Coordinates of C-alpha atoms in Angstrom, one line a residue:
N124 CA -99.1 -77.6 -219.5
A125 CA -99.0 -78.3 -223.2
A126 CA -98.7 -82.0 -222.5
F127 CA -101.5 -81.9 -219.8
V128 CA -103.9 -80.1 -222.0
R129 CA -103.4 -82.9 -224.8
I130 CA -103.5 -85.8 -222.4
V131 CA -106.7 -85.0 -220.5
P132 CA -109.3 -86.2 -222.7
W133 CA -112.7 -84.2 -221.4
G134 CA -113.3 -80.4 -221.1
S135 CA -112.3 -77.2 -222.9
V136 CA -108.4 -76.3 -223.1
A137 CA -109.2 -73.7 -220.5
F138 CA -110.7 -76.1 -218.1
R139 CA -107.9 -78.4 -218.4
A140 CA -105.2 -75.8 -218.1
N141 CA -107.1 -74.6 -214.8
L142 CA -107.2 -78.4 -213.7
L143 CA -103.6 -78.4 -213.8
S144 CA -103.2 -76.2 -211.0
A145 CA -105.7 -78.2 -209.0
V146 CA -103.7 -81.2 -209.8
F147 CA -100.5 -79.7 -208.3
A148 CA -102.2 -78.3 -205.3
I149 CA -103.3 -82.0 -204.4
L150 CA -100.1 -83.4 -204.9
A151 CA -98.5 -80.7 -202.6
C152 CA -101.0 -81.6 -199.8
L153 CA -100.4 -85.3 -200.4
V154 CA -96.6 -84.5 -200.0
A155 CA -97.7 -82.6 -197.0
V156 CA -99.0 -85.9 -195.3
S157 CA -95.6 -87.3 -195.7
I158 CA -93.9 -84.0 -194.2
L159 CA -96.5 -84.3 -191.4
V160 CA -95.8 -88.1 -190.6
E161 CA -92.2 -87.4 -190.4
L162 CA -92.4 -84.7 -187.9
G163 CA -94.4 -87.1 -185.4
V164 CA -98.0 -86.3 -186.4
R165 CA -100.2 -89.4 -186.5
P166 CA -101.4 -90.5 -190.0
V167 CA -104.9 -89.8 -189.4
I168 CA -104.2 -86.3 -188.3
A169 CA -101.7 -85.8 -190.9
A170 CA -104.2 -86.6 -193.5
G171 CA -106.9 -84.2 -192.0
G172 CA -104.2 -81.6 -191.7
A173 CA -103.4 -81.7 -195.1
T174 CA -106.7 -81.6 -196.3
A175 CA -107.1 -78.5 -194.3
L176 CA -104.2 -77.2 -195.8
G177 CA -106.1 -77.2 -199.2
L178 CA -108.6 -75.3 -197.9
I179 CA -106.4 -72.2 -197.1
P180 CA -108.3 -69.5 -199.3
Q181 CA -105.3 -68.6 -201.0
L182 CA -104.1 -72.0 -202.0
W183 CA -107.8 -73.1 -203.2
H184 CA -108.2 -69.9 -205.1
F185 CA -104.9 -70.5 -207.0
A186 CA -105.6 -74.0 -207.3
L187 CA -108.6 -73.0 -209.6
I188 CA -106.9 -71.0 -212.1
A189 CA -104.0 -71.6 -214.6
E190 CA -101.1 -69.9 -212.7
V191 CA -97.5 -70.9 -211.2
Y192 CA -98.4 -70.9 -207.5
T193 CA -99.8 -74.4 -206.7
L194 CA -96.4 -75.7 -208.3
S195 CA -94.3 -73.5 -206.6
I196 CA -95.7 -74.9 -203.7
L197 CA -95.4 -78.8 -204.6
F198 CA -91.6 -77.8 -205.0
L199 CA -91.3 -76.4 -201.8
A200 CA -93.2 -79.7 -200.4
L201 CA -90.9 -81.7 -202.2
V202 CA -87.5 -80.3 -201.0
L203 CA -88.9 -80.3 -197.4
A204 CA -89.8 -84.1 -197.9
C205 CA -86.6 -84.8 -198.8
L206 CA -84.4 -83.1 -196.5
L207 CA -86.8 -84.9 -193.9
A208 CA -86.3 -88.2 -195.3
Y209 CA -82.3 -87.4 -195.4
D210 CA -82.6 -86.6 -191.8
R211 CA -84.3 -90.0 -191.0
T212 CA -82.5 -92.5 -193.2
G213 CA -78.9 -90.7 -193.7
Q214 CA -79.2 -91.8 -197.4
P215 CA -77.5 -89.5 -199.7
A216 CA -80.0 -89.9 -202.6
W217 CA -82.7 -88.0 -200.4
L218 CA -80.3 -84.9 -200.2
R219 CA -79.2 -85.2 -203.7
A220 CA -83.2 -85.2 -204.7
A221 CA -83.6 -82.1 -202.5
L222 CA -81.0 -80.3 -204.2
L223 CA -82.0 -81.4 -207.9
I224 CA -85.7 -80.6 -207.3
F225 CA -84.7 -77.1 -206.0
A226 CA -82.7 -76.8 -209.1
V227 CA -85.7 -77.4 -211.4
S228 CA -87.7 -75.2 -209.2
F229 CA -85.6 -72.3 -209.8
A230 CA -86.3 -72.6 -213.6
H231 CA -90.0 -72.6 -212.7
A232 CA -89.9 -69.5 -210.8
T233 CA -86.7 -67.4 -209.5
S234 CA -88.4 -66.5 -206.5
Q235 CA -87.5 -69.8 -205.5
A236 CA -84.0 -68.3 -204.6
L237 CA -85.4 -67.3 -201.1
L238 CA -85.1 -71.3 -200.2
I239 CA -81.4 -70.8 -200.5
P240 CA -80.7 -69.4 -196.7
G241 CA -82.8 -72.5 -195.2
L242 CA -80.9 -74.7 -197.6
L243 CA -77.6 -73.5 -196.3
V244 CA -78.6 -73.7 -192.6
Y245 CA -79.5 -77.2 -193.5
L246 CA -76.2 -78.2 -194.9
A247 CA -74.1 -76.2 -192.5
V248 CA -75.8 -78.0 -189.4
R249 CA -75.8 -81.5 -191.2
R250 CA -72.4 -81.1 -192.6
P251 CA -72.7 -83.8 -195.4
A252 CA -69.1 -83.7 -196.3
W253 CA -69.5 -86.4 -199.2
L254 CA -71.7 -83.9 -200.8
F255 CA -68.4 -81.3 -201.4
R256 CA -66.2 -84.2 -202.8
P257 CA -64.9 -83.8 -206.4
R258 CA -66.6 -86.9 -207.9
E259 CA -70.1 -85.9 -206.2
L260 CA -69.8 -82.3 -207.4
A261 CA -68.7 -83.2 -210.7
R262 CA -72.0 -85.1 -211.0
L263 CA -74.4 -82.8 -209.1
L264 CA -73.3 -79.5 -210.3
P265 CA -73.7 -80.0 -214.2
L266 CA -77.0 -82.0 -213.7
G267 CA -78.3 -79.2 -211.3
A268 CA -77.5 -76.4 -213.9
A269 CA -78.9 -78.3 -216.6
L270 CA -82.4 -78.9 -214.6
A271 CA -82.3 -74.9 -213.6
L272 CA -81.4 -73.9 -217.3
L273 CA -82.7 -76.2 -219.8
P274 CA -86.6 -75.2 -219.4
Y275 CA -85.5 -71.6 -220.3
A276 CA -84.5 -73.1 -223.8
Y277 CA -88.5 -72.9 -224.5
L278 CA -87.7 -69.2 -225.1
V279 CA -84.8 -69.2 -227.0
W280 CA -87.0 -72.0 -229.4
R281 CA -90.2 -69.8 -229.2
T282 CA -88.2 -66.6 -230.0
A283 CA -86.8 -68.2 -233.1
A284 CA -90.1 -69.5 -234.0
G285 CA -91.4 -65.7 -234.0
A286 CA -94.3 -66.7 -231.6
P287 CA -96.4 -63.7 -231.5
L288 CA -97.8 -63.7 -227.9
L289 CA -94.5 -64.6 -226.3
D290 CA -94.3 -62.4 -223.4
T291 CA -90.3 -62.5 -223.0
R292 CA -87.9 -62.9 -226.1
V293 CA -84.3 -64.4 -225.7
T294 CA -81.9 -63.1 -228.7
G295 CA -78.5 -63.6 -226.9
L296 CA -76.6 -64.0 -223.6
T297 CA -77.6 -60.6 -222.5
S298 CA -81.5 -61.2 -222.9
F299 CA -81.0 -64.7 -221.5
W300 CA -79.4 -63.5 -218.3
E301 CA -81.9 -60.7 -218.1
V302 CA -84.5 -63.4 -218.0
I303 CA -83.0 -65.4 -215.4
S304 CA -81.9 -62.8 -213.0
G305 CA -85.1 -61.1 -213.4
A306 CA -83.7 -57.9 -214.7
R307 CA -86.8 -56.4 -215.9
Y308 CA -88.1 -56.6 -212.2
S309 CA -85.2 -55.2 -210.4
G310 CA -86.2 -51.9 -209.9
Q311 CA -89.3 -53.3 -208.0
M312 CA -87.6 -55.6 -205.9
F313 CA -86.9 -54.0 -202.2
G314 CA -88.7 -51.0 -203.8
V315 CA -91.4 -50.2 -201.0
P316 CA -90.1 -47.5 -198.6
L317 CA -89.6 -48.8 -195.0
H318 CA -92.2 -46.2 -193.6
Q319 CA -95.0 -47.7 -196.0
I320 CA -94.0 -51.2 -195.0
I321 CA -94.7 -50.3 -191.5
S322 CA -97.9 -48.5 -191.9
E323 CA -99.4 -50.0 -194.7
R324 CA -98.1 -53.4 -195.5
L325 CA -97.4 -54.9 -192.1
P326 CA -100.9 -54.2 -191.0
Q327 CA -102.4 -55.6 -194.4
L328 CA -100.1 -59.0 -193.8
C329 CA -101.5 -59.5 -190.4
S330 CA -105.2 -58.9 -191.8
D331 CA -104.6 -61.4 -194.3
G332 CA -103.2 -63.8 -192.1
I333 CA -106.2 -63.9 -190.2
R334 CA -108.2 -64.5 -193.2
Q335 CA -106.1 -67.1 -194.5
L336 CA -105.7 -69.0 -191.2
G337 CA -107.9 -67.3 -188.5
V338 CA -107.7 -68.8 -185.1
A339 CA -105.5 -71.6 -186.3
L340 CA -102.8 -69.0 -186.1
V341 CA -102.8 -69.8 -182.5
L342 CA -101.8 -73.4 -183.4
C343 CA -99.3 -72.2 -185.7
A344 CA -97.2 -70.5 -182.7
I345 CA -97.7 -73.6 -180.7
G346 CA -96.5 -76.0 -183.7
L347 CA -93.7 -73.5 -183.9
L348 CA -92.5 -74.1 -180.1
V349 CA -93.1 -77.9 -180.6
L350 CA -90.6 -78.1 -183.4
I351 CA -88.2 -75.7 -181.9
M352 CA -88.2 -78.3 -178.8
R353 CA -88.2 -81.6 -180.8
R354 CA -87.0 -80.6 -184.4
P355 CA -84.8 -77.5 -183.9
L356 CA -83.3 -77.6 -187.4
V357 CA -86.7 -78.0 -189.0
A358 CA -87.9 -75.2 -187.1
A359 CA -84.9 -72.9 -188.6
V360 CA -85.3 -74.0 -192.1
T361 CA -89.1 -73.5 -192.6
G362 CA -88.8 -70.3 -190.3
L363 CA -86.0 -68.8 -192.6
W364 CA -88.4 -69.8 -195.6
L365 CA -90.9 -68.4 -194.2
M366 CA -89.0 -64.5 -193.3
C367 CA -87.7 -64.8 -196.5
T368 CA -91.0 -64.7 -198.1
A369 CA -92.5 -62.2 -196.1
V370 CA -89.5 -59.9 -196.5
F371 CA -89.1 -60.1 -200.0
A372 CA -93.0 -59.7 -200.6
L373 CA -93.4 -56.8 -198.1
G374 CA -90.6 -54.9 -200.3
Y375 CA -91.8 -55.9 -203.4
A376 CA -93.4 -52.8 -205.3
I377 CA -96.4 -54.4 -206.9
G378 CA -100.0 -54.0 -206.5
D379 CA -100.6 -57.8 -206.0
W380 CA -97.8 -58.6 -203.6
E381 CA -99.8 -60.5 -201.7
T382 CA -100.2 -63.1 -204.2
L383 CA -96.3 -63.9 -203.2
L384 CA -97.3 -65.0 -199.7
L385 CA -98.7 -68.4 -200.6
P386 CA -95.4 -70.4 -199.2
L387 CA -95.8 -68.6 -196.2
W388 CA -99.4 -69.7 -195.5
F389 CA -98.6 -73.1 -196.6
L390 CA -95.4 -73.4 -194.0
L391 CA -97.7 -71.6 -191.2
G392 CA -100.3 -74.4 -192.0
L393 CA -97.7 -77.2 -191.5
W394 CA -96.8 -75.5 -188.0
G395 CA -100.5 -75.4 -187.1
V396 CA -100.9 -79.2 -187.8
V397 CA -97.8 -80.0 -185.6
G398 CA -99.5 -77.7 -183.2

């Protein structure tokens, strides 16, 4: 954002910061075209479907304000696109790219950890033995750790500089770990009682689904069936990502928990275009 508001030559700083969210949303939709083509959708339908994804109300909303959510969606789309490219080509570079993009996405938002179950299932099924060779691990692990951790150096730098408006300050290893692990929010994670999830949040989730996708939810179900028959591993990975997002959001004891559901609507939208 700091770079973007300096490079773009027009509009106020606020306009440029908001514009960056729109750029991330557009890039996510462009990556979605590649994803849909890899899933067997004709290019013209993939382009129209990706445009429709951009019109999902919540994605449109977050594309208009300076927030983190459209970048999270871009990371998710990039990871999925890389996995599909690896499926098609068998080129190790694509799987490396998927894992490294995931690493840097974790630095952006720790909720990206919800992608881990799907990635583990993918690796278990594809069994890329080369990935676990000592030489490969010696390259991937340090680079992945650097991509995941180095962006947090911003907090160390701004704390040392005495920045007055810094939300989180890092003064040592303990506070650094608290930031990475989301310790300040640990009491809210899975803090919603089961009866409240069933009586309040699940109906709200269904209502929100209708508001976001409407009758296209029928196409989402058809698309999932198509993927189960034709690309079962893709159905399993995206289904796990979707379920993990839903479970985490439903149990997160915050008032605006619906803001965490954008990955769910994006993945359902991909299924809908396939359908």
